[in-house]
Short mmCIF file of C-alpha atoms in Angstrom, two decimals:
data_model
loop_
_atom_site.label_atom_id
_atom_site.label_comp_id
_atom_site.label_asym_id
_atom_site.label_seq_id
_atom_site.Cartn_x
_atom_site.Cartn_y
_atom_site.Cartn_z
CA MET R 30 185.82 25.72 152.67
CA ARG R 31 186.00 27.36 156.08
CA LEU R 32 188.07 25.41 158.63
CA ASP R 33 187.06 24.96 162.23
CA PRO R 34 189.48 26.50 164.82
CA GLU R 35 191.11 23.17 165.73
CA THR R 36 191.81 22.22 162.12
CA ALA R 37 193.09 25.69 161.29
CA ALA R 38 195.48 25.64 164.26
CA ALA R 39 196.96 22.33 163.08
CA SER R 40 197.28 23.38 159.43
CA ALA R 41 200.30 24.60 157.49
CA GLY R 42 198.82 28.09 157.57
CA VAL R 43 200.13 28.68 161.08
CA ARG R 44 203.67 27.82 160.00
CA HIS R 45 203.33 30.03 156.93
CA ALA R 46 202.19 32.94 159.09
CA ARG R 47 205.15 32.46 161.44
CA MET R 48 207.54 32.39 158.48
CA THR R 49 205.99 35.58 157.09
CA ARG R 50 206.34 37.31 160.45
CA ALA R 51 210.01 36.32 160.48
CA VAL R 52 210.42 38.01 157.10
CA LEU R 53 208.67 41.12 158.42
CA ARG R 54 211.12 41.47 161.33
CA GLY R 55 213.24 43.56 159.00
CA TYR R 56 210.50 46.16 158.62
CA ASP R 57 209.37 48.75 161.13
CA LEU R 58 205.91 47.25 161.72
CA THR R 59 204.09 46.84 165.00
CA GLU R 60 200.70 45.34 165.70
CA PRO R 61 198.13 45.44 164.26
CA ASP R 62 200.01 46.56 161.15
CA GLN R 63 202.18 43.44 161.16
CA THR R 64 199.07 41.24 161.00
CA HIS R 65 197.70 43.38 158.18
CA ALA R 66 200.99 42.88 156.31
CA VAL R 67 200.94 39.10 156.89
CA ARG R 68 197.48 38.94 155.35
CA LEU R 69 198.56 41.14 152.43
CA LEU R 70 201.58 38.98 151.61
CA GLY R 71 199.57 35.76 151.97
CA SER R 72 196.93 37.08 149.59
CA VAL R 73 199.49 38.18 146.98
CA PHE R 74 201.53 34.96 147.15
CA HIS R 75 198.52 32.66 147.06
CA GLY R 76 196.74 34.63 144.37
CA TYR R 77 199.73 34.89 142.05
CA VAL R 78 200.70 31.23 142.38
CA SER R 79 197.12 30.11 141.81
CA LEU R 80 196.73 32.24 138.68
CA GLU R 81 200.10 31.18 137.27
CA MET R 82 199.47 27.48 137.88
CA GLY R 83 196.09 27.85 136.18
CA GLY R 84 197.71 29.31 133.06
CA GLY R 85 196.34 32.78 133.62
CA PHE R 86 199.58 34.46 132.53
CA SER R 87 200.74 32.05 129.83
CA HIS R 88 199.28 33.91 126.85
CA SER R 89 200.88 37.32 127.22
CA ALA R 90 204.22 39.09 127.64
CA PRO R 91 206.39 39.87 129.57
CA ASP R 92 207.75 36.74 131.19
CA THR R 93 206.06 35.84 134.47
CA GLN R 94 209.41 35.80 136.30
CA GLN R 95 209.93 39.46 135.40
CA THR R 96 206.47 40.25 136.72
CA TRP R 97 207.15 38.38 139.95
CA THR R 98 210.42 40.25 140.45
CA ARG R 99 208.60 43.55 140.03
CA ILE R 100 205.89 42.43 142.48
CA VAL R 101 208.49 41.58 145.11
CA ASP R 102 210.18 44.96 144.61
CA ALA R 103 206.81 46.72 144.92
CA LEU R 104 205.96 44.81 148.10
CA ASP R 105 209.34 45.74 149.58
CA ALA R 106 208.70 49.43 148.79
CA LEU R 107 205.23 49.20 150.31
CA LEU R 108 206.47 47.58 153.52
CA ARG R 109 209.27 50.15 153.87
CA ASN R 110 206.75 52.96 153.51
CA TRP R 111 203.87 51.48 155.51
CA LEU R 112 201.76 54.23 157.01
CA SER R 113 200.23 53.97 160.44
CA PRO R 114 196.61 55.08 160.86
CA LEU R 115 198.06 57.58 163.34
CA GLY R 116 199.77 60.65 162.02
CA PRO R 117 197.75 61.41 158.87
CA VAL R 118 199.38 63.91 156.57
CA THR R 119 197.64 67.25 156.26
CA SER R 120 198.62 70.46 154.54
CA THR R 121 199.19 73.96 155.79
CA ASP R 122 199.97 77.41 154.49
CA THR R 123 203.66 78.19 154.38
CA PRO R 124 204.78 80.42 157.31
CA THR R 125 207.44 82.99 156.70
CA ALA R 126 210.88 82.90 158.29
CA GLY R 127 210.87 84.57 161.68
CA GLU R 128 207.05 84.51 161.97
CA ASP R 129 205.74 84.10 165.51
CA MET R 130 204.31 80.57 165.47
CA HIS R 131 201.36 80.75 167.83
CA ALA R 132 197.77 79.57 167.57
CA HIS R 133 197.07 77.30 164.64
CA GLY R 134 193.50 76.15 164.91
CA ASP R 135 193.28 74.26 168.21
CA LEU R 136 197.09 73.97 168.51
CA ILE R 137 199.64 76.17 170.27
CA SER R 138 203.38 76.52 169.78
CA THR R 139 205.77 74.49 171.92
CA PRO R 140 209.08 75.54 173.48
CA SER R 141 212.32 74.72 171.77
CA PRO R 142 213.06 71.00 171.73
CA ARG R 143 215.79 69.23 173.63
CA THR R 144 217.69 67.49 170.87
CA SER R 145 219.25 64.11 171.38
CA SER R 146 222.55 65.34 169.98
CA ALA R 147 224.72 68.37 170.50
CA VAL R 148 225.33 69.06 166.83
CA PRO R 149 224.60 72.16 164.78
CA SER R 150 221.29 73.53 163.55
CA THR R 151 221.09 76.38 161.07
CA TRP R 152 218.32 78.80 160.13
CA SER R 153 217.27 78.71 156.49
CA ALA R 154 213.88 80.06 155.42
CA PRO R 155 211.33 78.82 156.05
CA GLY R 156 212.74 77.00 159.09
CA THR R 157 215.58 75.43 161.02
CA VAL R 158 217.76 72.77 159.36
CA CYS R 159 218.84 70.08 161.81
CA CYS R 160 222.32 68.71 161.11
CA ARG R 161 224.37 65.72 162.23
CA THR R 162 227.63 67.63 161.95
CA GLY R 163 229.10 70.22 159.69
CA CYS R 164 232.10 72.26 158.72
CA PRO R 165 233.23 74.65 161.46
CA PRO R 166 232.82 78.37 160.80
CA GLY R 167 235.60 79.95 158.87
CA PRO R 168 236.53 81.59 155.59
CA ALA R 169 236.58 78.30 153.67
CA PRO R 170 234.99 74.87 154.02
CA ARG R 171 237.16 72.11 155.47
CA THR R 172 236.08 69.59 152.84
CA PRO R 173 235.26 69.78 149.10
CA THR R 174 231.71 71.09 148.82
CA ASP R 175 230.81 68.71 146.01
CA SER R 176 231.49 65.75 148.32
CA TRP R 177 229.33 67.06 151.15
CA PRO R 178 225.88 67.65 149.59
CA TRP R 179 223.49 65.92 151.96
CA PRO R 180 224.82 63.57 154.67
CA SER R 181 225.35 66.30 157.25
CA PRO R 182 221.85 67.87 157.10
CA SER R 183 220.16 64.48 157.56
CA PRO R 184 219.02 64.94 161.14
CA PRO R 185 219.41 62.82 164.25
CA ALA R 186 216.48 62.21 166.60
CA TYR R 187 214.71 65.02 168.38
CA ALA R 188 212.91 64.64 171.72
CA TRP R 189 210.12 66.85 173.04
CA PRO R 190 208.84 66.43 176.58
CA CYS R 191 205.11 66.60 177.37
CA ALA R 192 203.70 67.58 180.74
CA PRO R 193 200.86 67.03 181.49
CA GLY R 194 200.82 65.66 178.02
CA PRO R 195 198.77 66.91 175.06
CA PRO R 196 196.82 64.27 173.11
CA SER R 197 197.76 65.79 169.76
CA TRP R 198 200.92 67.04 168.07
CA SER R 199 201.39 68.94 164.83
CA TRP R 200 204.78 68.85 163.11
CA THR R 201 205.29 71.35 160.29
CA ARG R 202 208.29 70.68 158.12
CA CYS R 203 209.73 71.32 154.69
CA PRO R 204 211.33 68.08 153.44
CA PRO R 205 213.19 67.95 150.12
CA SER R 206 211.82 64.68 148.80
CA GLY R 207 214.40 62.66 146.89
CA SER R 208 213.69 61.85 143.27
CA THR R 209 216.18 59.73 141.40
CA PRO R 210 215.61 59.20 137.67
CA GLY R 211 216.97 55.90 136.50
CA PRO R 212 217.63 52.68 138.36
CA ARG R 213 217.11 53.61 141.99
CA PRO R 214 213.47 54.35 142.90
CA ALA R 215 212.78 57.32 145.15
CA ARG R 216 211.40 56.68 148.64
CA THR R 217 209.54 59.29 150.63
CA ALA R 218 211.17 59.45 154.06
CA CYS R 219 209.10 58.93 157.18
CA THR R 220 208.78 60.78 160.47
CA THR R 221 208.10 58.63 163.54
CA CYS R 222 206.39 59.76 166.74
CA SER R 223 206.75 57.78 169.96
CA SER R 224 205.32 58.38 173.41
CA THR R 225 207.34 57.15 176.40
CA ASP R 226 208.09 53.51 175.43
CA ALA R 227 205.63 52.97 172.57
CA ARG R 228 205.65 54.12 168.98
CA ARG R 229 202.48 56.09 168.32
CA GLY R 230 202.56 56.77 164.63
CA ARG R 231 204.46 57.26 161.38
CA ALA R 232 203.72 59.72 158.64
CA ARG R 233 205.11 61.04 155.40
CA SER R 234 204.51 64.34 153.72
CA PRO R 235 204.08 64.54 149.95
CA ARG R 236 204.97 68.23 150.18
CA GLY R 237 208.33 69.91 150.29
CA ASN R 238 211.24 70.65 148.01
CA THR R 239 212.22 68.02 145.46
CA LEU R 240 215.86 67.19 144.91
CA THR R 241 216.28 65.33 141.62
CA ILE R 242 219.53 63.40 141.21
CA ASP R 243 220.50 61.82 137.90
CA MET R 244 223.16 59.25 138.79
CA THR R 245 223.91 58.46 135.17
CA ALA R 246 224.63 62.10 134.30
CA GLY R 247 226.02 63.13 137.69
CA THR R 248 223.69 66.12 137.95
CA ALA R 249 221.23 67.37 140.55
CA SER R 250 218.51 70.03 140.66
CA LEU R 251 216.34 71.41 143.47
CA GLU R 252 212.71 72.37 142.88
CA PRO R 253 211.13 74.42 145.72
CA GLY R 254 207.83 73.18 147.06
CA PRO R 255 205.22 73.94 149.73
CA VAL R 256 205.52 73.19 153.44
CA GLY R 257 203.74 70.10 154.75
CA THR R 258 202.30 69.32 158.19
CA LEU R 259 202.32 65.96 159.94
CA ARG R 260 199.81 65.53 162.74
CA PHE R 261 199.95 62.82 165.41
CA PRO R 262 196.57 62.70 167.22
CA ASP R 263 195.16 60.52 169.98
CA LEU R 264 198.25 60.29 172.18
CA PRO R 265 197.47 58.85 175.62
CA PRO R 266 196.70 61.31 178.44
CA GLY R 267 199.04 62.01 181.34
CA ASP R 268 202.69 62.93 181.67
CA LYS R 269 204.92 61.47 178.99
CA THR R 270 208.00 62.14 176.90
CA VAL R 271 207.35 62.45 173.19
CA GLU R 272 210.10 61.75 170.69
CA ILE R 273 209.92 62.89 167.09
CA TRP R 274 212.35 60.83 165.01
CA LEU R 275 213.13 62.86 161.93
CA PRO R 276 213.81 61.07 158.63
CA HIS R 277 217.33 59.68 158.52
CA ASN R 278 217.58 59.92 154.74
CA GLU R 279 216.55 63.48 153.89
CA THR R 280 217.08 67.07 155.01
CA THR R 281 214.34 68.43 157.26
CA GLU R 282 213.58 72.07 157.95
CA LEU R 283 211.56 72.65 161.13
CA VAL R 284 209.02 75.41 160.54
CA ALA R 285 206.77 74.99 163.57
CA LEU R 286 205.87 72.52 166.30
CA ARG R 287 202.47 72.71 167.98
CA ALA R 288 200.44 70.83 170.56
CA ASP R 289 196.89 71.22 171.87
CA ALA R 290 197.98 71.63 175.51
CA PRO R 291 200.91 73.34 177.24
CA VAL R 292 204.17 71.43 177.41
CA GLY R 293 207.35 71.82 179.42
CA LEU R 294 210.92 70.65 179.17
CA ALA R 295 211.47 67.28 180.78
CA PRO R 296 214.46 66.63 183.03
CA ASP R 297 217.45 64.77 181.68
CA PRO R 298 216.48 61.09 181.57
CA GLY R 299 219.83 60.09 183.07
CA ARG R 300 220.71 57.63 180.33
CA ARG R 301 224.27 57.27 179.16
CA VAL R 302 224.97 59.02 175.85
CA TRP R 303 226.47 56.93 173.04
CA LEU R 304 228.26 58.91 170.31
CA HIS R 305 228.79 56.93 167.09
CA HIS R 306 230.40 57.77 163.75
CA GLY R 307 230.40 55.66 160.62
CA SER R 308 229.50 55.50 156.93
CA SER R 309 226.16 55.24 155.11
CA ILE R 310 225.66 51.88 156.81
CA SER R 311 225.62 53.69 160.16
CA HIS R 312 223.73 56.61 158.64
CA GLY R 313 220.87 54.22 157.86
CA SER R 314 221.24 53.30 154.17
CA ASP R 315 218.20 51.13 153.39
CA ALA R 316 216.77 50.81 156.90
CA ALA R 317 212.98 50.82 157.13
CA GLY R 318 212.89 54.06 159.13
CA PRO R 319 214.81 56.31 161.50
CA THR R 320 214.15 54.09 164.53
CA THR R 321 215.34 50.93 162.77
CA THR R 322 218.83 51.88 161.63
CA TRP R 323 221.25 49.47 163.28
CA PRO R 324 222.65 52.13 165.70
CA ALA R 325 219.12 53.19 166.73
CA LEU R 326 218.12 49.59 167.40
CA ALA R 327 221.32 48.92 169.35
CA ALA R 328 220.81 52.07 171.43
CA SER R 329 217.25 51.06 172.25
CA LEU R 330 218.37 47.58 173.33
CA GLY R 331 221.30 49.03 175.29
CA GLY R 332 219.16 51.59 177.11
CA VAL R 333 221.28 54.55 176.01
CA GLU R 334 220.70 57.83 174.20
CA LEU R 335 222.15 57.83 170.70
CA VAL R 336 224.04 60.61 168.95
CA ASN R 337 224.47 59.21 165.46
CA LEU R 338 227.14 60.91 163.38
CA GLY R 339 226.90 58.33 160.62
CA LEU R 340 227.63 60.18 157.38
CA SER R 341 226.83 58.64 154.03
CA GLY R 342 230.05 58.60 152.04
CA GLY R 343 231.69 60.74 154.73
CA ALA R 344 233.48 58.34 157.10
CA LEU R 345 236.84 59.44 155.75
CA LEU R 346 238.80 60.27 158.92
CA ASP R 347 238.25 63.98 158.30
CA PRO R 348 239.82 66.13 161.07
CA PHE R 349 236.72 68.32 161.50
CA THR R 350 234.61 65.19 162.15
CA ALA R 351 237.06 64.18 164.86
CA ARG R 352 236.77 67.68 166.34
CA ALA R 353 232.97 67.45 166.28
CA MET R 354 233.22 64.20 168.24
CA ARG R 355 235.76 65.69 170.60
CA ASP R 356 233.40 68.56 171.43
CA THR R 357 230.18 66.52 171.71
CA PRO R 358 229.28 65.41 175.26
CA ALA R 359 229.24 61.61 175.45
CA ASP R 360 229.73 58.73 177.86
CA LEU R 361 230.40 56.05 175.23
CA ILE R 362 232.06 56.48 171.84
CA SER R 363 232.45 54.27 168.78
CA VAL R 364 233.95 54.82 165.35
CA LYS R 365 233.34 52.47 162.44
CA ILE R 366 236.14 52.89 159.94
CA GLY R 367 236.97 51.45 156.56
CA ILE R 368 234.37 51.10 153.84
CA ASN R 369 234.41 54.74 152.66
CA VAL R 370 238.19 54.91 152.77
CA VAL R 371 238.32 51.90 150.42
CA ASN R 372 235.44 52.71 148.09
CA ALA R 373 236.66 56.30 147.61
CA ASP R 374 240.22 55.03 146.99
CA LEU R 375 241.14 57.86 149.34
CA MET R 376 244.61 56.96 150.62
CA ARG R 377 247.28 54.30 150.79
CA LEU R 378 248.37 52.17 153.73
CA ARG R 379 251.22 54.56 154.59
CA ALA R 380 248.73 57.41 155.17
CA PHE R 381 245.94 55.34 156.71
CA GLY R 382 247.72 54.45 159.95
CA PRO R 383 248.69 58.03 160.88
CA ALA R 384 245.21 59.24 159.89
CA VAL R 385 243.60 56.77 162.32
CA HIS R 386 246.02 57.75 165.09
CA GLY R 387 245.32 61.44 164.50
CA PHE R 388 241.55 60.90 164.51
CA LEU R 389 241.67 58.93 167.78
CA ASP R 390 244.07 61.46 169.33
CA THR R 391 241.61 64.28 168.61
CA VAL R 392 238.63 62.36 170.03
CA ARG R 393 240.64 61.57 173.14
CA GLU R 394 241.37 65.28 173.70
CA GLY R 395 237.72 65.73 174.67
CA HIS R 396 237.03 62.27 176.07
CA PRO R 397 240.26 61.04 177.67
CA THR R 398 238.75 58.13 179.63
CA ALA R 399 235.41 57.32 177.98
CA PRO R 400 235.07 53.79 176.57
CA LEU R 401 236.09 54.10 172.92
CA LEU R 402 235.26 51.23 170.56
CA VAL R 403 236.92 50.99 167.14
CA VAL R 404 234.79 48.87 164.79
CA SER R 405 236.29 47.51 161.59
CA PRO R 406 234.19 47.05 158.40
CA VAL R 407 231.37 44.55 158.12
CA LEU R 408 231.70 42.04 155.31
CA CYS R 409 231.42 43.55 151.83
CA PRO R 410 232.43 40.88 149.28
CA VAL R 411 233.22 43.30 146.45
CA HIS R 412 235.90 45.06 148.53
CA GLU R 413 237.28 42.28 150.72
CA ASP R 414 240.38 41.89 148.56
CA THR R 415 239.72 44.33 145.71
CA PRO R 416 240.62 48.02 146.14
CA GLY R 417 238.45 50.93 145.10
CA PRO R 418 237.20 53.07 143.68
CA LEU R 419 233.61 51.87 143.79
CA ALA R 420 231.43 52.50 140.75
CA PRO R 421 227.72 52.10 139.98
CA ASP R 422 226.71 49.21 137.75
CA PHE R 423 223.74 50.13 135.54
CA SER R 424 223.48 46.76 133.79
CA GLU R 425 220.19 46.00 135.60
CA ALA R 426 218.78 49.51 135.33
CA ALA R 427 215.95 48.32 133.11
CA GLU R 428 214.76 46.07 135.96
CA GLY R 429 214.95 48.97 138.43
CA ARG R 430 218.04 47.74 140.27
CA LEU R 431 221.31 49.50 140.99
CA ARG R 432 224.40 47.66 142.13
CA PHE R 433 227.97 48.72 142.82
CA VAL R 434 231.23 47.15 141.70
CA ALA R 435 234.84 47.54 142.81
CA THR R 436 237.01 48.76 139.93
CA GLY R 437 240.47 48.41 141.48
CA ASP R 438 243.07 45.72 140.80
CA PRO R 439 243.82 43.26 143.64
CA ALA R 440 247.46 43.25 142.53
CA GLU R 441 247.72 46.89 143.62
CA ARG R 442 247.61 45.86 147.28
CA ALA R 443 251.34 45.29 146.99
CA SER R 444 251.83 49.02 146.34
CA GLY R 445 249.77 50.06 149.34
CA LYS R 446 246.21 50.20 148.01
CA LEU R 447 243.63 49.46 150.68
CA THR R 448 241.06 46.70 150.88
CA LEU R 449 238.75 45.78 153.75
CA ASN R 450 240.98 42.90 154.85
CA VAL R 451 244.02 45.19 154.86
CA ILE R 452 242.13 47.77 156.92
CA ARG R 453 240.89 45.18 159.45
CA ASP R 454 244.44 43.99 160.08
CA GLU R 455 245.73 47.55 160.45
CA LEU R 456 242.93 48.62 162.82
CA ALA R 457 243.49 45.56 165.02
CA ARG R 458 247.22 46.40 165.14
CA ILE R 459 246.63 50.08 165.96
CA VAL R 460 244.13 49.36 168.73
CA ALA R 461 246.37 46.71 170.29
CA GLN R 462 249.30 49.14 170.22
CA ARG R 463 247.38 52.03 171.77
CA ALA R 464 245.51 49.89 174.32
CA ALA R 465 248.78 49.36 176.19
CA ASP R 466 248.43 52.98 177.39
CA ASP R 467 244.66 53.34 176.96
CA PRO R 468 242.77 50.61 178.86
CA ASN R 469 239.39 52.03 177.76
CA LEU R 470 240.15 51.57 174.05
CA HIS R 471 238.51 48.50 172.49
CA HIS R 472 238.27 46.77 169.12
CA LEU R 473 235.41 44.92 167.42
CA ASP R 474 235.74 43.04 164.14
CA GLY R 475 232.82 44.21 162.00
CA ARG R 476 232.32 40.70 160.64
CA GLU R 477 230.87 39.79 164.03
CA LEU R 478 227.98 42.06 163.09
CA TYR R 479 227.69 40.84 159.49
CA GLY R 480 229.91 38.06 158.18
CA GLU R 481 230.10 35.35 155.55
CA ALA R 482 227.21 33.27 156.89
CA ASP R 483 225.04 36.38 157.03
CA ALA R 484 225.94 37.32 153.46
CA ALA R 485 224.79 33.90 152.29
CA GLU R 486 221.45 34.35 154.06
CA LEU R 487 220.98 38.11 153.67
CA PRO R 488 223.07 39.30 150.71
CA LEU R 489 223.63 43.03 150.30
CA PRO R 490 221.04 44.09 147.69
CA ASP R 491 223.34 46.58 145.94
CA ASN R 492 226.59 44.82 146.97
CA VAL R 493 227.34 47.51 149.60
CA HIS R 494 224.37 48.54 151.77
CA PRO R 495 222.43 46.29 154.16
CA ASP R 496 218.66 46.06 153.88
CA ALA R 497 216.14 46.46 156.68
CA ALA R 498 216.45 42.89 157.95
CA THR R 499 220.24 43.15 158.07
CA HIS R 500 220.07 46.45 159.96
CA ARG R 501 217.98 44.70 162.59
CA ARG R 502 220.43 41.82 162.86
CA MET R 503 223.42 44.15 163.14
CA GLY R 504 221.69 46.23 165.81
CA GLU R 505 220.83 43.19 167.89
CA ARG R 506 224.37 41.81 167.61
CA PHE R 507 226.05 45.10 168.44
CA ALA R 508 223.84 45.47 171.51
CA ALA R 509 224.82 41.99 172.71
CA LEU R 510 228.52 42.44 171.98
CA ALA R 511 228.99 46.02 173.19
CA PHE R 512 226.36 46.47 175.91
CA GLY R 513 226.25 42.87 177.15
CA ASP R 514 228.37 41.35 179.90
CA GLY R 515 232.05 41.89 179.20
CA GLY R 516 231.33 44.32 176.35
CA ALA R 517 233.09 47.63 175.86
CA PHE R 518 229.94 49.51 176.90
CA ALA R 519 228.74 47.20 179.66
CA ALA R 520 227.18 49.15 182.53
#
């Protein structure tokens, strides 16, 4: 029975829609896609409940609760990978390395981009690999190569200026799509295009190399694939700055960038530059997209330009990372230290303190007076009082879920093994000690971003990494605490 507008407005449906929109805050959806998603979820929830209550599933296996769990997982994957009608994926022939990228149909090549971070890029056929940071040149790598397979080549944001502003962009790239046999489903990473202050489209390419990782066997293989092209049409006319946010969770090789009108390099926007380093949580972990990692959200709210040196599994106080930060231009700096040191069981308390001092000393060599914020770990119940190492738990692999467990012994804290609580106390002590001579050094307890009450409401799905909704909450809180009145980064 169709309801009249007055009755519909007073019904429970309005409250249900508001609740659904609250759930969707954790996903990178704007209108009208958010309304489409509200209708999708309402249809699935209502339809499933109606069929189950009517006995529609009572005469067959498997159990309906297992089916419902799989439906929720599938909806989560769909919402994370929601495609905008803008930016349809098309295909292209593979250019060769060094080829002059000129006319391509109605599109012309653009000048080199102004990247949002001063970190390395390397040429590797068929294109340029954009890196967050990397080992400095030399006869030998500064870190074991088997521990540095992919965090560094996961790119930061790129920004291309448009003047007078073409209505169409073509982005040709060669992404190695991740494929993980076993408990953790693969997700195709997205590329986001925004124009001035509005997001204009998201797209994913089914093409590219495929990196297959078998977590149970500890092996990986790379299968070469064709180059894919992402096209973002129908941008508004007039002068504008276009930003291409590359996927935060895969390596991207830039083969060509084209537009259907001439473009020029825009002047520096004059925003302060925030340089941040952290673990996979800062890298983006299970965020919905590159613009919704917690640092990206915080930077947007704080009105600053982000250089994100979050490195999955790589926040280990490595000296070359400190040197990369030292040599990167920045107005504001933060380091989030702790979770990787614990879950790798990397060092003992005796070594941790000097390592932190050495890291901060190196950063200060290049930025002697910039506001420097040391952030301790967010809450992670498995490691609060239990040392590492961390290990995968495959007990729920059949249901498609991967979790992590701490395998250390809490009694080993007495011999110097590290836990998150031990690290928080030590970081607070170090910052207080150094702040006596460094008034621009600050400390933030990570539990102010995600603490016990948050864990009860938004538990970590795999016991370590925050989901999309938690990334949003952490970004909003960091912006308020760091960029707000009295914060370390207040203007």
